[in-house]
Short mmCIF file of C-alpha atoms (C1' of nucleotides) in Angstrom, two decimals:
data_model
loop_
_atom_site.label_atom_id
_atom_site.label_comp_id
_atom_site.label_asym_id
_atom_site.label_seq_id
_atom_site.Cartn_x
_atom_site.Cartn_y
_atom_site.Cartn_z
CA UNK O 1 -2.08 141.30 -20.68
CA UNK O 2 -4.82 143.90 -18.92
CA UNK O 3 -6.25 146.75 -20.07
CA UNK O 4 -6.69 149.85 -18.31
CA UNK O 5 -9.96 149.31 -16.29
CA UNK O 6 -8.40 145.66 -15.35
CA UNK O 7 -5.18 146.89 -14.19
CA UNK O 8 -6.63 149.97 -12.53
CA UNK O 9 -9.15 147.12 -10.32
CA UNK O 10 -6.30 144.97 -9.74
CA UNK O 11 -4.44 147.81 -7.81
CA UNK O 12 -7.19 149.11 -6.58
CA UNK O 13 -6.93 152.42 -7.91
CA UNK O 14 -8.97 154.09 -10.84
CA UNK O 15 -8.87 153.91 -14.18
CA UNK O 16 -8.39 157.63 -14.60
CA UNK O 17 -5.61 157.52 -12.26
CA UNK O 18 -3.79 154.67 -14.69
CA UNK O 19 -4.42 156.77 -17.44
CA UNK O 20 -2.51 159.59 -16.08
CA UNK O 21 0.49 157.56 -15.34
CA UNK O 22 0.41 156.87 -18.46
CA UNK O 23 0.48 160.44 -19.64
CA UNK O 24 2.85 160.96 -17.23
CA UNK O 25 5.34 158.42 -18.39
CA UNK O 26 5.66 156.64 -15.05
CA UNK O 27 3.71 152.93 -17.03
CA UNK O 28 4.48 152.41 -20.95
CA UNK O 29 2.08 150.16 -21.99
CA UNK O 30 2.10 148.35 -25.26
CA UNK O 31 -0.51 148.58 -27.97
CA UNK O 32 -3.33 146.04 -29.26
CA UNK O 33 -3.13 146.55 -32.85
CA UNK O 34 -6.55 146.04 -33.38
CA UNK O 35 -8.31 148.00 -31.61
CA UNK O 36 -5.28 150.65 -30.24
CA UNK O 37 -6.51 148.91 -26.79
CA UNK O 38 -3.45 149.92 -24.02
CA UNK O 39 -2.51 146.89 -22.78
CA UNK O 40 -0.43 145.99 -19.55
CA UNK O 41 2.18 143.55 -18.31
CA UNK O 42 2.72 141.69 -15.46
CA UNK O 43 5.25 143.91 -14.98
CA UNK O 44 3.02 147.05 -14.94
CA UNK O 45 0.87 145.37 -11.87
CA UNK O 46 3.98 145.44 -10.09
CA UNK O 47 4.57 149.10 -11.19
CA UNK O 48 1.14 150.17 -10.09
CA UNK O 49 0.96 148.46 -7.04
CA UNK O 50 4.63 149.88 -5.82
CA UNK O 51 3.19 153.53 -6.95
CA UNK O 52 0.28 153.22 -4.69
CA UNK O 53 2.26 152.28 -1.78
CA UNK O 54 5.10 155.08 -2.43
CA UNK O 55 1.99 157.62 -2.96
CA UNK O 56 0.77 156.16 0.59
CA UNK O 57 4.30 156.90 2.39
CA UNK O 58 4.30 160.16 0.54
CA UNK O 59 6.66 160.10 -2.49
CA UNK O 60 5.01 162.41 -4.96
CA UNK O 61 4.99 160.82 -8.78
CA UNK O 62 7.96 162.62 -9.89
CA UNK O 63 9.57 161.01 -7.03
CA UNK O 64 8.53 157.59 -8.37
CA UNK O 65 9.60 158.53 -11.48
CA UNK O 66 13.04 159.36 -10.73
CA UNK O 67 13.09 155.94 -8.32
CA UNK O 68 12.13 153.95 -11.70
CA UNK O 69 14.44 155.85 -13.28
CA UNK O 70 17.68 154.71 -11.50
CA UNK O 71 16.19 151.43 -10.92
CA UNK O 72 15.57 150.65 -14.50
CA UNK O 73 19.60 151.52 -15.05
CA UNK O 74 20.53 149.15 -12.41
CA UNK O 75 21.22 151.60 -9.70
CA UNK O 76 20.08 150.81 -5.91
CA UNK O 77 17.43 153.38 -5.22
CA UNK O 78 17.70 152.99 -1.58
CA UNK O 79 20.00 155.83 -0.69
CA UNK O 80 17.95 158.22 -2.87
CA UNK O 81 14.77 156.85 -1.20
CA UNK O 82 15.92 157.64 1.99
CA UNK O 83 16.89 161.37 0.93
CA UNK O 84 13.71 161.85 -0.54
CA UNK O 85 11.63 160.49 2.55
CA UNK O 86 13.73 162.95 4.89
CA UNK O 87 13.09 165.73 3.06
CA UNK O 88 9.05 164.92 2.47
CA UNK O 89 8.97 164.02 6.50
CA UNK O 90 10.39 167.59 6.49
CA UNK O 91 7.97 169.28 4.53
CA UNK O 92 5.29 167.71 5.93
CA UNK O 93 6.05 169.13 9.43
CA UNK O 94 5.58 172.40 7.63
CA UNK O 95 3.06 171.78 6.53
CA UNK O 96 1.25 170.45 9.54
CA UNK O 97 2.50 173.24 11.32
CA UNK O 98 1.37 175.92 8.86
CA UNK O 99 -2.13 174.06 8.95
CA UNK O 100 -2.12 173.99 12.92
CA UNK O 101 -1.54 177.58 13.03
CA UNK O 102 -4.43 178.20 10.37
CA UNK O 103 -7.31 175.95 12.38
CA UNK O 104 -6.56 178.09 15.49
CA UNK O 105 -7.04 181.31 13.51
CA UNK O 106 -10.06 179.87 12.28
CA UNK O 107 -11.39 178.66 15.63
CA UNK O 108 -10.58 182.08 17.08
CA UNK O 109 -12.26 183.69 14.51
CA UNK O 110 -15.50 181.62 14.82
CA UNK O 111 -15.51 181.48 18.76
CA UNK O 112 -15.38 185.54 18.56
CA UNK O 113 -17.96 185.78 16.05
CA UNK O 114 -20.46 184.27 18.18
CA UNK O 115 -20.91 187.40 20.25
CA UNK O 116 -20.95 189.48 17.20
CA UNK O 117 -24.21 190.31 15.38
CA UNK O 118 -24.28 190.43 12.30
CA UNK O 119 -23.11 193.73 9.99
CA UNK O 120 -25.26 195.57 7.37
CA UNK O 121 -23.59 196.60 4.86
CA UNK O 122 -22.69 200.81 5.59
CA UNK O 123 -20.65 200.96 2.32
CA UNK O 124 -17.86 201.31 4.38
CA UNK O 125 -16.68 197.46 5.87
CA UNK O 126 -16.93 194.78 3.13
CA UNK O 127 -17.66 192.25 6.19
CA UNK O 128 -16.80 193.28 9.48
CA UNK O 129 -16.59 189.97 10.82
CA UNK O 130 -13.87 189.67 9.16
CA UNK O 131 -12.09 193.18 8.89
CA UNK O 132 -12.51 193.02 13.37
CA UNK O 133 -9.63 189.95 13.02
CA UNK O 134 -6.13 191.77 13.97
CA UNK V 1 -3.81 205.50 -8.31
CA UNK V 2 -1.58 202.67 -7.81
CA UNK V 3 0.26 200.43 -10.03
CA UNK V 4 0.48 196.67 -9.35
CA UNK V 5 3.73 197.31 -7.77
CA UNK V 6 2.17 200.07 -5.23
CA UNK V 7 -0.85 198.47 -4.31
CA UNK V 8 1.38 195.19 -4.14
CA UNK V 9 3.69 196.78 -1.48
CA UNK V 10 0.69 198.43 0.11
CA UNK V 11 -0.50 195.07 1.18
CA UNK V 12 2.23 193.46 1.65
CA UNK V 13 1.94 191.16 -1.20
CA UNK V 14 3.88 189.97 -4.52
CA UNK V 15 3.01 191.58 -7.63
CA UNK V 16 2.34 188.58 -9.07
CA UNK V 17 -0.35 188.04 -6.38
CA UNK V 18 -2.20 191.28 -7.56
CA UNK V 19 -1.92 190.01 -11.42
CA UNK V 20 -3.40 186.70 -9.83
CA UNK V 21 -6.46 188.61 -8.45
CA UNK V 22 -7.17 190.74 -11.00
CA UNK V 23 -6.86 187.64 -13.88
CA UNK V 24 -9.67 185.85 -11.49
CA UNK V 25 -11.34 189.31 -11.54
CA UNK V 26 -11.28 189.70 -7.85
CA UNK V 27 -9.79 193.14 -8.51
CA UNK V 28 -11.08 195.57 -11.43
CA UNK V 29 -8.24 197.68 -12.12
CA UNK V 30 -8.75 200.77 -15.27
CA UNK V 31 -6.24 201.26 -17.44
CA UNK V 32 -3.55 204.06 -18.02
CA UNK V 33 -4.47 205.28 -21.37
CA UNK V 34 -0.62 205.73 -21.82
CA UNK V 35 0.82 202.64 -21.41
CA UNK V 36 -2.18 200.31 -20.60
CA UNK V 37 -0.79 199.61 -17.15
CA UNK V 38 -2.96 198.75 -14.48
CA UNK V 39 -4.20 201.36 -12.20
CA UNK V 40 -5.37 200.66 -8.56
CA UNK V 41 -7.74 203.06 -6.59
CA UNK V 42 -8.32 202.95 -2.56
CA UNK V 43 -10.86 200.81 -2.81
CA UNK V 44 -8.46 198.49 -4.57
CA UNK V 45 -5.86 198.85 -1.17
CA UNK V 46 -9.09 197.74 0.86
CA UNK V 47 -10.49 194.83 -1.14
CA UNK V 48 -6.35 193.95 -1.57
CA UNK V 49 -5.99 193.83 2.54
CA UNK V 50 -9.42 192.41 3.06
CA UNK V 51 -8.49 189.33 0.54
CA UNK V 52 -4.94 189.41 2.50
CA UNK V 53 -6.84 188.75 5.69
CA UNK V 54 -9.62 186.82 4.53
CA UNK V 55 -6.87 183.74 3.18
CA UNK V 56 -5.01 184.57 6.73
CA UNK V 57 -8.66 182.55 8.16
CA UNK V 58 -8.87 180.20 5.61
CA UNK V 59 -11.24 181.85 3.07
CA UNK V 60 -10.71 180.69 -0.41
CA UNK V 61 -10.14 183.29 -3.65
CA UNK V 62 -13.52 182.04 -4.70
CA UNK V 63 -14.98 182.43 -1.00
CA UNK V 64 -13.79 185.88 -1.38
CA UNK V 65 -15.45 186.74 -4.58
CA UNK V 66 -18.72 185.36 -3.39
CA UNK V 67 -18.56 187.62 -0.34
CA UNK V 68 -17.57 190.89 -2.86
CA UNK V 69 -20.52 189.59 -4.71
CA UNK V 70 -23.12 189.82 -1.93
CA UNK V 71 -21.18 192.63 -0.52
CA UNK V 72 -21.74 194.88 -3.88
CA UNK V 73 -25.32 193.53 -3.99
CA UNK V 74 -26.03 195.51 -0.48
CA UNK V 75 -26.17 192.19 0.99
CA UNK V 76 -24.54 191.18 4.50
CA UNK V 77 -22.24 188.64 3.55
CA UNK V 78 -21.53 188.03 6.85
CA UNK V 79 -24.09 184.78 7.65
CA UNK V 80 -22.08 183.52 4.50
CA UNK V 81 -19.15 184.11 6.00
CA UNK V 82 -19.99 181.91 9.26
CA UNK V 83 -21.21 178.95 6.58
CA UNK V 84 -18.35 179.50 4.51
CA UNK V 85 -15.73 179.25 7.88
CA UNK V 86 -17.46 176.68 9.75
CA UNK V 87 -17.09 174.51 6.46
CA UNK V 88 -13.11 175.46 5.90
CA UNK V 89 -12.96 174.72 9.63
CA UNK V 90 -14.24 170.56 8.81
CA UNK V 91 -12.55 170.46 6.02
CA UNK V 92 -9.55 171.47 7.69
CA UNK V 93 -9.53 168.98 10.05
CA UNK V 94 -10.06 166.23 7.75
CA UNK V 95 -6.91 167.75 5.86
CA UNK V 96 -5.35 167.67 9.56
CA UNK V 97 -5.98 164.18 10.13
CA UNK V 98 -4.95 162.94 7.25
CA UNK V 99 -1.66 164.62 7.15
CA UNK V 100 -0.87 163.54 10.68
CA UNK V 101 -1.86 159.63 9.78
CA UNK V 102 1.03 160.08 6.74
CA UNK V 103 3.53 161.80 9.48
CA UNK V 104 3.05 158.68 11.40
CA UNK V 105 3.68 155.99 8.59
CA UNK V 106 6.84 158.29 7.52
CA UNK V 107 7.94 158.01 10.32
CA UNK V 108 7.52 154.21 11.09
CA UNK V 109 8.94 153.85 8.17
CA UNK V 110 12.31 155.93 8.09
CA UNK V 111 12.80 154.08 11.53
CA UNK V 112 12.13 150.58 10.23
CA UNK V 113 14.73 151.31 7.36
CA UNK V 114 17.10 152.81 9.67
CA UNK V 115 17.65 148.56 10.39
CA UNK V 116 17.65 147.65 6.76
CA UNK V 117 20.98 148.26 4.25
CA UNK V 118 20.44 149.19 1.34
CA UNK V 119 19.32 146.78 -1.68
CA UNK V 120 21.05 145.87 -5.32
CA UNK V 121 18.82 145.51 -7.83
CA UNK V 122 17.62 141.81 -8.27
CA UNK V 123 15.13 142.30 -11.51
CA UNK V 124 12.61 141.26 -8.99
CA UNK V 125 11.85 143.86 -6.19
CA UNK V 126 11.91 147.60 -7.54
CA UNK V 127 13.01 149.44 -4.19
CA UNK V 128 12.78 146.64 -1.07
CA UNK V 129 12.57 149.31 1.08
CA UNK V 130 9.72 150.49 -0.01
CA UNK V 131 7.74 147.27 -0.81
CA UNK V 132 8.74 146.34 2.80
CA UNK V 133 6.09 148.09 3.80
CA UNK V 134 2.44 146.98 4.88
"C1'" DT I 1 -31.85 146.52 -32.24
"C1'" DA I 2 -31.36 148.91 -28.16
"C1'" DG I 3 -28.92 149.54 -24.04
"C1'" DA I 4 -25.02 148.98 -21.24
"C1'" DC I 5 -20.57 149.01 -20.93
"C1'" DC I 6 -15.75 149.13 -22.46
"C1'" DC I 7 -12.09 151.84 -24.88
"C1'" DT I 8 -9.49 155.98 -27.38
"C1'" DA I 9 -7.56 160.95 -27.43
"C1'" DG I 10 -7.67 165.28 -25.81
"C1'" DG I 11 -9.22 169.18 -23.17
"C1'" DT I 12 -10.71 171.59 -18.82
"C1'" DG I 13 -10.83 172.42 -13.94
"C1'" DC I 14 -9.04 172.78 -9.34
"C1'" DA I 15 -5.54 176.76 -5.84
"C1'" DG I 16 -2.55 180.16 -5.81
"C1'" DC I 17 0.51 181.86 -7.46
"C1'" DG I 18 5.85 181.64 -9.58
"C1'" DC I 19 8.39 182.16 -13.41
"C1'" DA I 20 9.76 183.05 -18.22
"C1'" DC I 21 9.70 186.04 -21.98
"C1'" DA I 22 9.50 190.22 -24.58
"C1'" DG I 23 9.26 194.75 -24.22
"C1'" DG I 24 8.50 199.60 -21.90
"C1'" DT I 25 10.16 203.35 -18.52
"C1'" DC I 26 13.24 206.04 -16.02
"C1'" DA I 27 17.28 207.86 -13.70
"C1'" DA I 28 22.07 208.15 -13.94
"C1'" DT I 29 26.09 208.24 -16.54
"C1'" DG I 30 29.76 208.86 -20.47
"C1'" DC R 1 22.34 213.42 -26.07
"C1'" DA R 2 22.58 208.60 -26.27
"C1'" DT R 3 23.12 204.63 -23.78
"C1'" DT R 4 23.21 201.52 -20.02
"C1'" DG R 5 21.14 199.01 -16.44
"C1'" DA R 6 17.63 198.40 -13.07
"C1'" DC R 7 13.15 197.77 -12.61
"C1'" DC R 8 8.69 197.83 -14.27
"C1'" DT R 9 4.79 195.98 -17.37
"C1'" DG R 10 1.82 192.55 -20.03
"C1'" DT R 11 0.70 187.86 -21.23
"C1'" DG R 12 0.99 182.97 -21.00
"C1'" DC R 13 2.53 178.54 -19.25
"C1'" DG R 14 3.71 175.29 -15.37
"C1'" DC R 15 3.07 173.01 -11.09
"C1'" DT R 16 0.14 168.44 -8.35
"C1'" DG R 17 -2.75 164.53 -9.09
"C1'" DC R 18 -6.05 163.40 -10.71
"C1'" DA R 19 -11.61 163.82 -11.91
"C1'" DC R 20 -14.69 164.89 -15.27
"C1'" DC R 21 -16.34 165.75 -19.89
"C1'" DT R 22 -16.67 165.55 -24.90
"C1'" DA R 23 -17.01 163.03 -28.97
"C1'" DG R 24 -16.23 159.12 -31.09
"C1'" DG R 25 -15.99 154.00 -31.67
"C1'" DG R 26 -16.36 149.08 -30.44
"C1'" DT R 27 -18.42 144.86 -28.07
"C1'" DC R 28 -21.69 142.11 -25.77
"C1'" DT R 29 -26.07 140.73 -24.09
"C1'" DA R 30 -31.19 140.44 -23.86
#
DNA sequence: TAGACCCTAGGTGCAGCGCACAGGTCAATG
DNA sequence: CATTGACCTGTGCGCTGCACCTAGGGTCTA
């Protein structure tokens, strides 16, 4: 049995993070009566290390959760897993898009700038830099 | 004088965006002795549209107060305002970068399922598909 | 005995709103 | 004139995934 910092180093994550998985619901460790110590399972090194890895291909925790969930009932989460990943794959493109879109502005912005001196305040603009952008 | 509604249709934004800004204190609304509604003047339309563009390049809501800040001092926020974008600009990229790397391992590994079935549970493995990877 | 380190619970902060809830306002209608 | 319904208002909580902090308590070593 582990307790939180021990568990946290042997999944490489921190102990904070275990803690809030924990809160969360998604690791239910047991108790050491003596000292109210958490205290983890085999079992909960497995848990950890599989969140990690679904964190790294993008499964958010309430993903994981529901995953557990069906698993712990029996169920195959494989078909689920593959809905979810399709539909984080999607939102990431959005994402990546949205961001794309966003550095341009910004590097637009900054290369026009560089001509411009800059404003003094005429109580008038709050920055003109930035009021001259569309 | 506007009400959140006005000044949020005068910018093109939600209401619940104005409530936002004025709970952060980015806008300073009086009061309608009436009814204690909010009431927005045409300064409030300009500092609304100026915060409207300012997130457009990236600026945060705190960015934005700082440069209201200096701005109300008499300052020239604008050598701030090349900091505070050249900054959002790194920190962009990183957020770029990393985004793309998790595009990539989605991706690899929706098409390395794609050859898998799906698993029963075995009370060993919680989602094969998942563990499969790395 | 002091310092260093572990643990507990709980709260706050981050960004930018969206949404829920309870109630007010106003024009149109019966 | 009263009521209905649409739309407005205010406030407060929730989301994501932790990191950090407080305030307390225990353990272990030098």
């Amino acid at each position: 049995m582990l307790t939180v910092s021990e568990l946290s180093k042997a999944a490489q994550a921190t102990p904070d993070a275990v803690r809030h998985y924990v809160r969360i619901g998604l690791l239910t460790p047991s108790r050491n009566p003596d000292n109210g110590y958490k205290l983890f399972s085999d079992n909960d090194i497995k848990k950890m290390k599989f969140i990690c890895r679904a964190k790294g291909l993008g499964f958010t925790l309430s993903d994981i959760q529901i995953i557990f969930d069906h698993s712990s009932r029996g169920q195959s989460p494989c078909p689920l897993v593959r809905d979810i990943i399709q539909q984080r794959i999607n939102e990431n493109r959005d994402r990546l898009a949205k961001l794309n879109q966003l550095q341009q502005r910004m590097d637009e912005a900054l290369e026009k700038w560089k001509l411009m001196p800059d404003g003094e305040p005429d109580g008038d603009a709050i920055c003109y830099l930035i009021e001259s952008i569309n």
